Each structure stands twice: as structure tokens, then as C-alpha cells.
PDB file of C-alpha atoms in Angstrom:
ATOM      1  CA  UNK A   1      25.375 -67.402 -17.411  1.00  0.00           C
ATOM      2  CA  UNK A   2      27.309 -66.548 -20.567  1.00  0.00           C
ATOM      3  CA  UNK A   3      25.631 -64.536 -23.294  1.00  0.00           C
ATOM      4  CA  UNK A   4      25.518 -67.379 -25.839  1.00  0.00           C
ATOM      5  CA  UNK A   5      23.677 -69.648 -23.412  1.00  0.00           C
ATOM      6  CA  UNK A   6      21.297 -66.856 -22.436  1.00  0.00           C
ATOM      7  CA  UNK A   7      20.435 -66.172 -26.076  1.00  0.00           C
ATOM      8  CA  UNK A   8      19.712 -69.879 -26.616  1.00  0.00           C
ATOM      9  CA  UNK A   9      17.425 -69.999 -23.574  1.00  0.00           C
ATOM     10  CA  UNK A  10      15.590 -66.822 -24.589  1.00  0.00           C
ATOM     11  CA  UNK A  11      15.019 -68.076 -28.132  1.00  0.00           C
ATOM     12  CA  UNK A  12      13.571 -71.313 -26.769  1.00  0.00           C
ATOM     13  CA  UNK A  13      11.400 -69.295 -24.382  1.00  0.00           C
ATOM     14  CA  UNK A  14      10.024 -67.104 -27.169  1.00  0.00           C
ATOM     15  CA  UNK A  15       9.374 -70.045 -29.488  1.00  0.00           C
ATOM     16  CA  UNK A  16       7.483 -72.010 -26.829  1.00  0.00           C
ATOM     17  CA  UNK A  17       3.810 -71.183 -27.359  1.00  0.00           C
ATOM     18  CA  UNK A  18       3.035 -72.147 -23.761  1.00  0.00           C
ATOM     19  CA  UNK A  19       5.655 -69.837 -22.280  1.00  0.00           C
ATOM     20  CA  UNK A  20       4.497 -66.930 -20.158  1.00  0.00           C
ATOM     21  CA  UNK A  21       6.011 -64.687 -22.821  1.00  0.00           C
ATOM     22  CA  UNK A  22       3.365 -65.879 -25.270  1.00  0.00           C
ATOM     23  CA  UNK A  23       0.481 -66.398 -22.848  1.00  0.00           C
ATOM     24  CA  UNK A  24       0.938 -63.200 -20.813  1.00  0.00           C
ATOM     25  CA  UNK A  25       3.447 -60.717 -22.217  1.00  0.00           C
ATOM     26  CA  UNK A  26       2.459 -60.660 -25.885  1.00  0.00           C
ATOM     27  CA  UNK A  27      -0.860 -59.170 -27.027  1.00  0.00           C
ATOM     28  CA  UNK A  28      -2.553 -59.522 -23.652  1.00  0.00           C
ATOM     29  CA  UNK A  29      -5.315 -56.962 -23.165  1.00  0.00           C
ATOM     30  CA  UNK A  30      -5.560 -57.631 -19.430  1.00  0.00           C
ATOM     31  CA  UNK A  31      -1.859 -56.840 -19.028  1.00  0.00           C
ATOM     32  CA  UNK A  32      -2.077 -53.708 -21.172  1.00  0.00           C
ATOM     33  CA  UNK A  33      -5.130 -52.390 -19.316  1.00  0.00           C
ATOM     34  CA  UNK A  34      -3.395 -52.921 -15.973  1.00  0.00           C
ATOM     35  CA  UNK A  35      -0.934 -50.095 -16.677  1.00  0.00           C
ATOM     36  CA  UNK A  36      -3.426 -47.182 -16.742  1.00  0.00           C
ATOM     37  CA  UNK A  37      -5.610 -48.867 -14.116  1.00  0.00           C
ATOM     38  CA  UNK A  38      -2.682 -49.170 -11.715  1.00  0.00           C
ATOM     39  CA  UNK A  39      -1.637 -45.564 -12.268  1.00  0.00           C
ATOM     40  CA  UNK A  40      -5.193 -44.362 -11.663  1.00  0.00           C
ATOM     41  CA  UNK A  41      -5.400 -46.526  -8.566  1.00  0.00           C
ATOM     42  CA  UNK A  42      -2.155 -45.116  -7.200  1.00  0.00           C
ATOM     43  CA  UNK A  43      -3.420 -41.569  -7.735  1.00  0.00           C
ATOM     44  CA  UNK A  44      -6.606 -42.510  -5.875  1.00  0.00           C
ATOM     45  CA  UNK A  45      -4.536 -44.034  -3.066  1.00  0.00           C
ATOM     46  CA  UNK A  46      -2.523 -40.830  -2.719  1.00  0.00           C
ATOM     47  CA  UNK A  47      -5.684 -38.727  -2.644  1.00  0.00           C
ATOM     48  CA  UNK A  48      -7.361 -41.024  -0.125  1.00  0.00           C
ATOM     49  CA  UNK A  49      -4.475 -40.644   2.314  1.00  0.00           C
ATOM     50  CA  UNK A  50      -4.716 -36.881   1.999  1.00  0.00           C
ATOM     51  CA  UNK A  51      -8.432 -36.812   2.792  1.00  0.00           C
ATOM     52  CA  UNK A  52      -8.213 -39.670   5.325  1.00  0.00           C
ATOM     53  CA  UNK A  53     -10.553 -41.997   3.453  1.00  0.00           C
ATOM     54  CA  UNK A  54      -8.016 -44.779   2.856  1.00  0.00           C
ATOM     55  CA  UNK A  55      -9.492 -47.045   5.510  1.00  0.00           C
ATOM     56  CA  UNK A  56      -7.932 -49.327   8.094  1.00  0.00           C
ATOM     57  CA  UNK A  57      -7.801 -52.609   6.157  1.00  0.00           C
ATOM     58  CA  UNK A  58      -7.049 -53.941   2.699  1.00  0.00           C
ATOM     59  CA  UNK A  59     -10.721 -54.609   1.974  1.00  0.00           C
ATOM     60  CA  UNK A  60     -12.269 -51.610   0.302  1.00  0.00           C
ATOM     61  CA  UNK A  61      -9.006 -49.674   0.156  1.00  0.00           C
ATOM     62  CA  UNK A  62      -7.403 -48.255  -3.002  1.00  0.00           C
ATOM     63  CA  UNK A  63      -4.787 -51.000  -2.636  1.00  0.00           C
ATOM     64  CA  UNK A  64      -7.500 -53.596  -3.190  1.00  0.00           C
ATOM     65  CA  UNK A  65      -8.451 -51.822  -6.421  1.00  0.00           C
ATOM     66  CA  UNK A  66      -4.826 -51.644  -7.597  1.00  0.00           C
ATOM     67  CA  UNK A  67      -4.005 -55.243  -6.747  1.00  0.00           C
ATOM     68  CA  UNK A  68      -7.273 -56.403  -8.269  1.00  0.00           C
ATOM     69  CA  UNK A  69      -6.092 -55.311 -11.699  1.00  0.00           C
ATOM     70  CA  UNK A  70      -2.646 -56.782 -11.152  1.00  0.00           C
ATOM     71  CA  UNK A  71      -3.851 -60.153  -9.877  1.00  0.00           C
ATOM     72  CA  UNK A  72      -6.220 -60.540 -12.827  1.00  0.00           C
ATOM     73  CA  UNK A  73      -3.042 -61.722 -14.537  1.00  0.00           C
ATOM     74  CA  UNK A  74      -3.270 -64.934 -12.589  1.00  0.00           C
ATOM     75  CA  UNK A  75      -0.202 -66.776 -13.822  1.00  0.00           C
ATOM     76  CA  UNK A  76       2.368 -64.061 -13.149  1.00  0.00           C
ATOM     77  CA  UNK A  77       0.657 -62.239 -10.288  1.00  0.00           C
ATOM     78  CA  UNK A  78      -1.698 -64.725  -8.643  1.00  0.00           C
ATOM     79  CA  UNK A  79      -0.416 -64.067  -5.122  1.00  0.00           C
ATOM     80  CA  UNK A  80       0.564 -60.429  -5.547  1.00  0.00           C
ATOM     81  CA  UNK A  81      -2.150 -59.160  -3.202  1.00  0.00           C
ATOM     82  CA  UNK A  82      -1.269 -61.426  -0.263  1.00  0.00           C
ATOM     83  CA  UNK A  83       1.540 -59.261   1.167  1.00  0.00           C
ATOM     84  CA  UNK A  84      -0.902 -56.346   1.378  1.00  0.00           C
ATOM     85  CA  UNK A  85      -3.629 -58.179   3.299  1.00  0.00           C
ATOM     86  CA  UNK A  86      -3.948 -56.739   6.794  1.00  0.00           C
ATOM     87  CA  UNK A  87      -2.631 -59.245   9.334  1.00  0.00           C
ATOM     88  CA  UNK A  88      -3.604 -57.741  12.707  1.00  0.00           C
ATOM     89  CA  UNK A  89      -1.775 -60.298  14.860  1.00  0.00           C
ATOM     90  CA  UNK A  90       1.475 -59.509  13.070  1.00  0.00           C
ATOM     91  CA  UNK A  91       0.697 -55.843  12.530  1.00  0.00           C
ATOM     92  CA  UNK A  92       1.684 -56.033   8.872  1.00  0.00           C
ATOM     93  CA  UNK A  93       1.735 -54.310   6.543  1.00  0.00           C
ATOM     94  CA  UNK A  94       1.956 -51.431   8.980  1.00  0.00           C
ATOM     95  CA  UNK A  95       0.088 -48.904   6.837  1.00  0.00           C
ATOM     96  CA  UNK A  96      -3.496 -49.454   7.922  1.00  0.00           C
ATOM     97  CA  UNK A  97      -3.529 -48.441  11.578  1.00  0.00           C
ATOM     98  CA  UNK A  98      -0.388 -46.301  11.520  1.00  0.00           C
ATOM     99  CA  UNK A  99      -1.333 -42.976   9.958  1.00  0.00           C
ATOM    100  CA  UNK A 100       2.256 -41.777   9.646  1.00  0.00           C
ATOM    101  CA  UNK A 101       3.322 -44.898   7.760  1.00  0.00           C
ATOM    102  CA  UNK A 102       0.269 -44.593   5.542  1.00  0.00           C
ATOM    103  CA  UNK A 103       1.300 -41.063   4.603  1.00  0.00           C
ATOM    104  CA  UNK A 104       4.921 -42.097   4.062  1.00  0.00           C
ATOM    105  CA  UNK A 105       3.832 -44.882   1.720  1.00  0.00           C
ATOM    106  CA  UNK A 106       1.630 -42.463  -0.208  1.00  0.00           C
ATOM    107  CA  UNK A 107       4.507 -39.978  -0.440  1.00  0.00           C
ATOM    108  CA  UNK A 108       6.734 -42.741  -1.790  1.00  0.00           C
ATOM    109  CA  UNK A 109       4.210 -43.700  -4.462  1.00  0.00           C
ATOM    110  CA  UNK A 110       3.593 -40.067  -5.358  1.00  0.00           C
ATOM    111  CA  UNK A 111       7.287 -39.434  -5.955  1.00  0.00           C
ATOM    112  CA  UNK A 112       7.550 -42.607  -8.038  1.00  0.00           C
ATOM    113  CA  UNK A 113       4.534 -41.852 -10.206  1.00  0.00           C
ATOM    114  CA  UNK A 114       5.615 -38.252 -10.813  1.00  0.00           C
ATOM    115  CA  UNK A 115       9.210 -39.148 -11.647  1.00  0.00           C
ATOM    116  CA  UNK A 116      10.524 -40.673 -14.853  1.00  0.00           C
ATOM    117  CA  UNK A 117      14.133 -40.745 -13.695  1.00  0.00           C
ATOM    118  CA  UNK A 118      15.606 -44.106 -12.787  1.00  0.00           C
ATOM    119  CA  UNK A 119      17.963 -42.688 -10.166  1.00  0.00           C
ATOM    120  CA  UNK A 120      15.135 -40.887  -8.363  1.00  0.00           C
ATOM    121  CA  UNK A 121      12.954 -43.993  -8.274  1.00  0.00           C
ATOM    122  CA  UNK A 122      15.778 -46.161  -6.938  1.00  0.00           C
ATOM    123  CA  UNK A 123      16.573 -43.491  -4.359  1.00  0.00           C
ATOM    124  CA  UNK A 124      12.948 -43.573  -3.204  1.00  0.00           C
ATOM    125  CA  UNK A 125      13.082 -47.358  -2.853  1.00  0.00           C
ATOM    126  CA  UNK A 126      16.197 -47.053  -0.697  1.00  0.00           C
ATOM    127  CA  UNK A 127      14.450 -44.413   1.427  1.00  0.00           C
ATOM    128  CA  UNK A 128      11.406 -46.660   1.814  1.00  0.00           C
ATOM    129  CA  UNK A 129      13.634 -49.542   2.854  1.00  0.00           C
ATOM    130  CA  UNK A 130      15.363 -47.329   5.411  1.00  0.00           C
ATOM    131  CA  UNK A 131      12.003 -46.412   6.944  1.00  0.00           C
ATOM    132  CA  UNK A 132      11.621 -50.088   7.949  1.00  0.00           C
ATOM    133  CA  UNK A 133       7.846 -50.058   7.661  1.00  0.00           C
ATOM    134  CA  UNK A 134       6.871 -53.617   8.470  1.00  0.00           C
ATOM    135  CA  UNK A 135       5.485 -55.492   5.482  1.00  0.00           C
ATOM    136  CA  UNK A 136       6.526 -53.040   2.765  1.00  0.00           C
ATOM    137  CA  UNK A 137       9.137 -55.177   1.057  1.00  0.00           C
ATOM    138  CA  UNK A 138       9.798 -55.882  -2.626  1.00  0.00           C
ATOM    139  CA  UNK A 139       6.189 -56.969  -3.182  1.00  0.00           C
ATOM    140  CA  UNK A 140       5.652 -53.232  -3.727  1.00  0.00           C
ATOM    141  CA  UNK A 141       7.700 -53.638  -6.924  1.00  0.00           C
ATOM    142  CA  UNK A 142       4.691 -55.266  -8.582  1.00  0.00           C
ATOM    143  CA  UNK A 143       2.870 -51.955  -8.281  1.00  0.00           C
ATOM    144  CA  UNK A 144       5.900 -50.004  -9.467  1.00  0.00           C
ATOM    145  CA  UNK A 145       6.297 -52.267 -12.505  1.00  0.00           C
ATOM    146  CA  UNK A 146       2.948 -51.077 -13.834  1.00  0.00           C
ATOM    147  CA  UNK A 147       4.123 -47.482 -13.439  1.00  0.00           C
ATOM    148  CA  UNK A 148       7.681 -47.895 -14.756  1.00  0.00           C
ATOM    149  CA  UNK A 149       7.933 -51.176 -16.711  1.00  0.00           C
ATOM    150  CA  UNK A 150      11.343 -50.397 -18.204  1.00  0.00           C
ATOM    151  CA  UNK A 151      12.852 -49.534 -14.813  1.00  0.00           C
ATOM    152  CA  UNK A 152      11.276 -51.853 -12.234  1.00  0.00           C
ATOM    153  CA  UNK A 153      10.925 -55.619 -12.794  1.00  0.00           C
ATOM    154  CA  UNK A 154       8.075 -57.575 -11.181  1.00  0.00           C
ATOM    155  CA  UNK A 155       8.795 -59.656  -8.099  1.00  0.00           C
ATOM    156  CA  UNK A 156       7.552 -62.936  -6.647  1.00  0.00           C
ATOM    157  CA  UNK A 157       8.875 -66.231  -5.308  1.00  0.00           C
ATOM    158  CA  UNK A 158       8.999 -67.921  -8.710  1.00  0.00           C
ATOM    159  CA  UNK A 159      10.888 -64.994 -10.245  1.00  0.00           C
ATOM    160  CA  UNK A 160      13.464 -65.079  -7.446  1.00  0.00           C
ATOM    161  CA  UNK A 161      13.839 -68.850  -7.794  1.00  0.00           C
ATOM    162  CA  UNK A 162      14.258 -68.549 -11.558  1.00  0.00           C
ATOM    163  CA  UNK A 163      16.749 -65.728 -11.154  1.00  0.00           C
ATOM    164  CA  UNK A 164      18.839 -67.767  -8.726  1.00  0.00           C
ATOM    165  CA  UNK A 165      18.826 -70.760 -11.071  1.00  0.00           C
ATOM    166  CA  UNK A 166      19.673 -68.780 -14.201  1.00  0.00           C
ATOM    167  CA  UNK A 167      22.379 -66.589 -12.709  1.00  0.00           C
ATOM    168  CA  UNK A 168      23.693 -68.973 -10.015  1.00  0.00           C
ATOM    169  CA  UNK A 169      22.785 -66.515  -7.270  1.00  0.00           C
ATOM    170  CA  UNK A 170      21.220 -66.867  -3.838  1.00  0.00           C
ATOM    171  CA  UNK A 171      18.974 -63.838  -3.505  1.00  0.00           C
ATOM    172  CA  UNK A 172      16.363 -63.825  -0.765  1.00  0.00           C
ATOM    173  CA  UNK A 173      12.706 -62.887  -0.615  1.00  0.00           C
ATOM    174  CA  UNK A 174      11.720 -59.870   1.432  1.00  0.00           C
ATOM    175  CA  UNK A 175      14.957 -57.934   0.991  1.00  0.00           C
ATOM    176  CA  UNK A 176      14.979 -54.663  -0.908  1.00  0.00           C
ATOM    177  CA  UNK A 177      18.783 -54.871  -1.016  1.00  0.00           C
ATOM    178  CA  UNK A 178      18.638 -58.249  -2.743  1.00  0.00           C
ATOM    179  CA  UNK A 179      15.868 -57.021  -5.037  1.00  0.00           C
ATOM    180  CA  UNK A 180      17.920 -54.036  -6.187  1.00  0.00           C
ATOM    181  CA  UNK A 181      20.923 -56.286  -6.794  1.00  0.00           C
ATOM    182  CA  UNK A 182      18.683 -58.623  -8.804  1.00  0.00           C
ATOM    183  CA  UNK A 183      17.398 -55.669 -10.767  1.00  0.00           C
ATOM    184  CA  UNK A 184      20.910 -54.606 -11.768  1.00  0.00           C
ATOM    185  CA  UNK A 185      21.732 -58.090 -13.052  1.00  0.00           C
ATOM    186  CA  UNK A 186      18.395 -58.340 -14.881  1.00  0.00           C
ATOM    187  CA  UNK A 187      18.927 -54.971 -16.579  1.00  0.00           C
ATOM    188  CA  UNK A 188      22.460 -55.896 -17.606  1.00  0.00           C
ATOM    189  CA  UNK A 189      21.335 -59.253 -19.021  1.00  0.00           C
ATOM    190  CA  UNK A 190      18.402 -57.695 -20.849  1.00  0.00           C
ATOM    191  CA  UNK A 191      20.635 -55.027 -22.357  1.00  0.00           C
ATOM    192  CA  UNK A 192      23.172 -57.634 -23.483  1.00  0.00           C
ATOM    193  CA  UNK A 193      20.606 -59.482 -25.621  1.00  0.00           C
ATOM    194  CA  UNK A 194      18.502 -56.522 -26.790  1.00  0.00           C
ATOM    195  CA  UNK A 195      16.465 -56.488 -29.033  1.00  0.00           C
ATOM    196  CA  UNK A 196      15.801 -60.194 -28.472  1.00  0.00           C
ATOM    197  CA  UNK A 197      13.640 -59.167 -25.518  1.00  0.00           C
ATOM    198  CA  UNK A 198      11.793 -55.890 -25.047  1.00  0.00           C
ATOM    199  CA  UNK A 199      12.966 -53.087 -22.787  1.00  0.00           C
ATOM    200  CA  UNK A 200       9.773 -53.728 -20.830  1.00  0.00           C
ATOM    201  CA  UNK A 201      11.161 -55.842 -17.984  1.00  0.00           C
ATOM    202  CA  UNK A 202       8.043 -57.977 -17.916  1.00  0.00           C
ATOM    203  CA  UNK A 203       9.488 -60.030 -20.771  1.00  0.00           C
ATOM    204  CA  UNK A 204      12.665 -61.121 -19.009  1.00  0.00           C
ATOM    205  CA  UNK A 205      10.842 -61.418 -15.675  1.00  0.00           C
ATOM    206  CA  UNK A 206       8.385 -63.840 -17.266  1.00  0.00           C
ATOM    207  CA  UNK A 207      11.386 -65.896 -18.407  1.00  0.00           C
ATOM    208  CA  UNK A 208      12.638 -66.013 -14.817  1.00  0.00           C
ATOM    209  CA  UNK A 209       9.133 -66.961 -13.706  1.00  0.00           C
ATOM    210  CA  UNK A 210       8.986 -69.846 -16.186  1.00  0.00           C
ATOM    211  CA  UNK A 211      12.370 -71.106 -15.001  1.00  0.00           C
ATOM    212  CA  UNK A 212      11.285 -70.723 -11.383  1.00  0.00           C
ATOM    213  CA  UNK A 213       8.123 -72.792 -11.799  1.00  0.00           C
ATOM    214  CA  UNK A 214       9.906 -75.409 -13.899  1.00  0.00           C
ATOM    215  CA  UNK A 215       8.213 -74.610 -17.188  1.00  0.00           C
ATOM    216  CA  UNK A 216      11.635 -74.051 -18.753  1.00  0.00           C
ATOM    217  CA  UNK A 217      14.390 -76.481 -17.781  1.00  0.00           C
ATOM    218  CA  UNK A 218      17.619 -74.584 -18.345  1.00  0.00           C
ATOM    219  CA  UNK A 219      19.751 -77.600 -17.441  1.00  0.00           C
ATOM    220  CA  UNK A 220      18.199 -79.543 -20.331  1.00  0.00           C
ATOM    221  CA  UNK A 221      18.903 -76.696 -22.752  1.00  0.00           C
ATOM    222  CA  UNK A 222      22.495 -76.441 -21.530  1.00  0.00           C
ATOM    223  CA  UNK A 223      23.025 -80.194 -21.975  1.00  0.00           C
ATOM    224  CA  UNK A 224      21.485 -80.043 -25.453  1.00  0.00           C
ATOM    225  CA  UNK A 225      23.914 -77.313 -26.451  1.00  0.00           C
TER     226      UNK A 225
END
């Protein structure tokens, strides 16, 4: 995707009153409130693992509180809680009955919430990936986005599909390696057109979402140009 074409697509996206940029990213109180609510929820999650009150299922856990605020934003994050539902037959995500994994996940979130350095946060993601805790894939990025919106882009199927269409890639769901590669391309693209889109990566991620769900037809815009 060359820069001229990207600028054209982004301008169309911003001008479309039905785009997720205008319905979710701009002046959305639910989105704005989710940032402090998520941070408070993460702090509660960390504390609950320390005092062993986290629980052994999603229901009633601090994760339910955190994801509740995120999934209130139904269009972008409707299914964001699903990866965190306890699936006993599959044993995923393996943080409810495995105390060590629960503590490791809390340690990961604690480092991320206390750090403001991009390199440290990415290093923690790589460490988490290397732990191979079943079920803790890039869906975790939706929590991290509400802690570090200029560093970590949101993640879901539609965003991946939109990314692959826009950048002619073939990134997969469930892979932290692919997610981090996506992130690098997203950051580079966002930087190349700044200030057309905000540094908050929700703006460009919502564009990818709209492309992924078919709300924005990039092939039509390319033909029109």
C-alpha cells in the first residue's frame, strides 16, 4: 500500500459518518471511560492474585470486570471477552486452575502497567509468548491497548482481516509473532500519515476493522483513483 493510496483511504474513512472512527473513536464517552476502568481493573487483578482471591473461573473474576468495560464498546470489542472464558474441556485459558500461570500473568500485567517504555512492554509480550500459557494469545492486546494506546493496537479477527487486505499480508490469528509484526507495520503506516490519524492506535485499528468487516471497500477506492 503506497502512501498516496493510504491517505486517500484514510480521508474517506474519516469523512464517512458511519465509520468506526466517527461512531467509536471520536468523542465516545464509553471508550474514554474504559481507559481508567481497565487500569483500575488490572490493578485489582494483580492484587487479587497476591491475596489468592482471583477465583477459578472468568465469572466473578477481575478479568470479567476489565472485559466488561472493554466489551461495552460493542462494535470494536464485541467478542473481546470470549478468549478469556474458562473452557474446562480444553483447559484454556490456563490461568484459572494453574496458580503459577495466574501469578505469571499478573506479573506480566504489573510490568506493563508500571512501564511507559515501548521496548520494555514488547519485551514482556515476548516473554509471555515464550511461557506458552495456553489461551494467552494476542487477545490480551485488547487489555494492553487501554493501558498503552499509543504503543499497543487492539486485536480481533476483523482487524487482522482488514490488515491483510490493506497491506497484502497473510497474518494469522493467535500468534504473538504475527501480532508484533502487524504492530510494526501499523506503527510505520500511522507515522507516515501523521497527523491525519492520531497517535492513539485505536484510530488506525478502527480503519482496519472497517475494512475487515467490509464497511470500507478499498478496492472500490483504488479503482476510483
